Tab-separated table of C-alpha atoms in Angstrom:
chain	number	residue	atom	x	y	z
A	1	GLN	CA	42.721	26.051	142.424
A	2	VAL	CA	40.215	27.982	145.008
A	3	GLN	CA	36.489	28.290	143.915
A	4	LEU	CA	34.510	30.061	146.098
A	5	VAL	CA	30.623	30.253	146.793
A	6	GLU	CA	29.088	32.823	149.071
A	7	SER	CA	25.117	32.156	149.942
A	8	GLY	CA	22.912	33.583	152.966
A	9	GLY	CA	21.981	37.346	151.264
A	10	GLY	CA	18.758	38.338	150.586
A	11	LEU	CA	16.151	40.941	151.230
A	12	VAL	CA	15.708	41.805	154.834
A	13	GLN	CA	14.398	44.920	156.896
A	14	THR	CA	16.437	47.472	159.201
A	15	GLY	CA	17.577	45.893	161.657
A	16	ALA	CA	16.968	42.564	160.895
A	17	SER	CA	20.335	39.961	160.478
A	18	LEU	CA	22.034	38.163	158.116
A	19	ARG	CA	24.931	35.416	157.973
A	20	LEU	CA	26.641	34.972	154.713
A	21	SER	CA	28.374	31.623	154.685
A	22	CYS	CA	31.529	31.023	152.285
A	23	ALA	CA	32.417	27.629	151.057
A	24	ALA	CA	35.836	26.759	149.407
A	25	SER	CA	36.365	23.949	147.328
A	26	GLY	CA	39.608	22.617	145.229
A	27	ARG	CA	41.695	23.002	147.870
A	28	THR	CA	42.085	23.951	151.649
A	29	ILE	CA	41.651	27.528	152.917
A	30	SER	CA	43.339	26.724	156.342
A	31	THR	CA	46.809	28.798	156.020
A	32	TYR	CA	44.823	31.371	154.010
A	33	THR	CA	43.783	35.199	154.625
A	34	MET	CA	39.993	35.397	154.352
A	35	GLY	CA	38.186	38.615	153.556
A	36	TRP	CA	34.330	39.981	153.016
A	37	PHE	CA	34.013	42.889	150.804
A	38	ARG	CA	30.824	44.997	149.214
A	39	GLN	CA	30.279	46.863	146.177
A	40	ALA	CA	27.074	49.025	145.830
A	41	PRO	CA	25.851	49.965	142.848
A	42	GLY	CA	28.127	52.994	141.363
A	43	GLN	CA	30.337	52.528	144.061
A	44	GLU	CA	33.948	51.173	144.466
A	45	ARG	CA	34.299	47.657	146.363
A	46	GLU	CA	35.329	48.128	149.452
A	47	SER	CA	36.750	45.988	151.953
A	48	VAL	CA	34.415	45.185	155.115
A	49	ALA	CA	36.228	42.503	156.847
A	50	ALA	CA	39.205	39.659	157.560
A	51	ILE	CA	40.289	36.910	159.154
A	52	ASN	CA	43.475	35.614	159.276
A	53	TRP	CA	43.987	31.467	158.931
A	54	SER	CA	44.157	30.928	162.818
A	55	SER	CA	41.395	33.802	163.468
A	56	SER	CA	43.813	35.176	165.917
A	57	LYS	CA	43.206	39.064	163.950
A	58	THR	CA	40.266	40.164	162.422
A	59	TYR	CA	39.744	43.413	160.813
A	60	TYR	CA	36.056	45.423	160.406
A	61	ALA	CA	35.613	48.780	158.504
A	62	ASP	CA	34.370	51.410	160.803
A	63	SER	CA	31.255	51.336	159.260
A	64	VAL	CA	30.388	48.001	160.403
A	65	LYS	CA	32.345	47.782	163.480
A	66	GLY	CA	29.823	46.330	166.388
A	67	ARG	CA	27.382	45.104	163.855
A	68	PHE	CA	29.281	42.437	161.677
A	69	THR	CA	31.470	39.938	162.898
A	70	ILE	CA	33.884	37.545	160.831
A	71	SER	CA	34.225	33.864	161.650
A	72	ARG	CA	35.504	30.771	159.688
A	73	ASP	CA	36.032	27.250	160.349
A	74	ASN	CA	38.951	25.303	158.765
A	75	ALA	CA	37.199	21.684	159.316
A	76	LYS	CA	34.283	22.759	156.752
A	77	ASN	CA	36.353	24.875	154.521
A	78	THR	CA	34.061	27.586	155.045
A	79	VAL	CA	34.184	31.507	156.479
A	80	TYR	CA	31.251	33.632	157.939
A	81	LEU	CA	30.035	36.827	158.164
A	82	GLN	CA	27.367	37.655	160.372
A	83	MET	CA	25.715	40.644	160.148
A	84	ASN	CA	22.997	42.273	163.103
A	85	ASN	CA	21.208	45.398	163.549
A	86	LEU	CA	21.186	45.751	159.071
A	87	LYS	CA	21.294	49.267	157.829
A	88	PRO	CA	19.799	50.449	154.358
A	89	GLU	CA	23.481	51.663	153.209
A	90	ASP	CA	24.412	48.089	153.915
A	91	THR	CA	22.679	46.912	150.397
A	92	ALA	CA	25.081	45.550	148.100
A	93	VAL	CA	26.664	42.722	146.392
A	94	TYR	CA	28.691	40.848	148.916
A	95	TYR	CA	32.227	38.794	147.863
A	96	CYS	CA	34.531	36.512	149.827
A	97	ALA	CA	37.861	36.606	148.844
A	98	ALA	CA	40.830	34.279	150.156
A	99	SER	CA	44.287	35.591	149.909
A	100	ALA	CA	47.302	32.760	149.769
A	101	SER	CA	49.902	35.678	149.391
A	102	TYR	CA	49.648	37.953	152.146
A	103	ALA	CA	49.654	36.263	155.996
A	104	TRP	CA	47.366	39.357	156.576
A	105	THR	CA	46.077	42.101	154.713
A	106	TRP	CA	42.702	43.696	154.325
A	107	SER	CA	43.452	45.411	150.468
A	108	SER	CA	41.276	43.502	147.856
A	109	GLY	CA	44.476	43.778	145.201
A	110	ASN	CA	46.421	41.375	147.803
A	111	TYR	CA	43.608	39.168	147.426
A	112	ASP	CA	43.884	36.183	144.631
A	113	TYR	CA	40.754	34.141	144.953
A	114	TRP	CA	37.300	35.733	144.616
A	115	GLY	CA	33.638	34.290	144.918
A	116	GLN	CA	30.978	35.558	142.520
A	117	GLY	CA	28.821	37.311	145.007
A	118	THR	CA	25.856	37.445	147.053
A	119	GLN	CA	23.097	40.113	146.621
A	120	VAL	CA	22.043	41.491	150.265
A	121	THR	CA	19.580	44.139	150.060
A	122	VAL	CA	18.162	46.146	153.650
A	123	SER	CA	14.675	48.139	152.842
A	124	SER	CA	14.232	51.283	155.208
């Protein structure tokens, strides 16, 4: 089993930056595809970014391209999401997830382990 704990969320103003962290425990995530997802009130969960085990592949939703950067440190069993130039529409609960079953995916249904989420609120 893998436990994922997100941190780094908060309340910021438009244009600000935040870095989310996702610390894994229980077993190494070095071979897993990792993803960040978000869910705003009344909306479905959506994929934000994903990174494969070696960091050679990354995926970004069109809405965050050029503003968000996903990265990982396998030695620290941690994944990050650097979020710059935040907008009110980025307000959501952000979840970290791990896929042990798929070498490359950003579909939420293909992820096996999920964190509890961290709230990001961007005020205008």
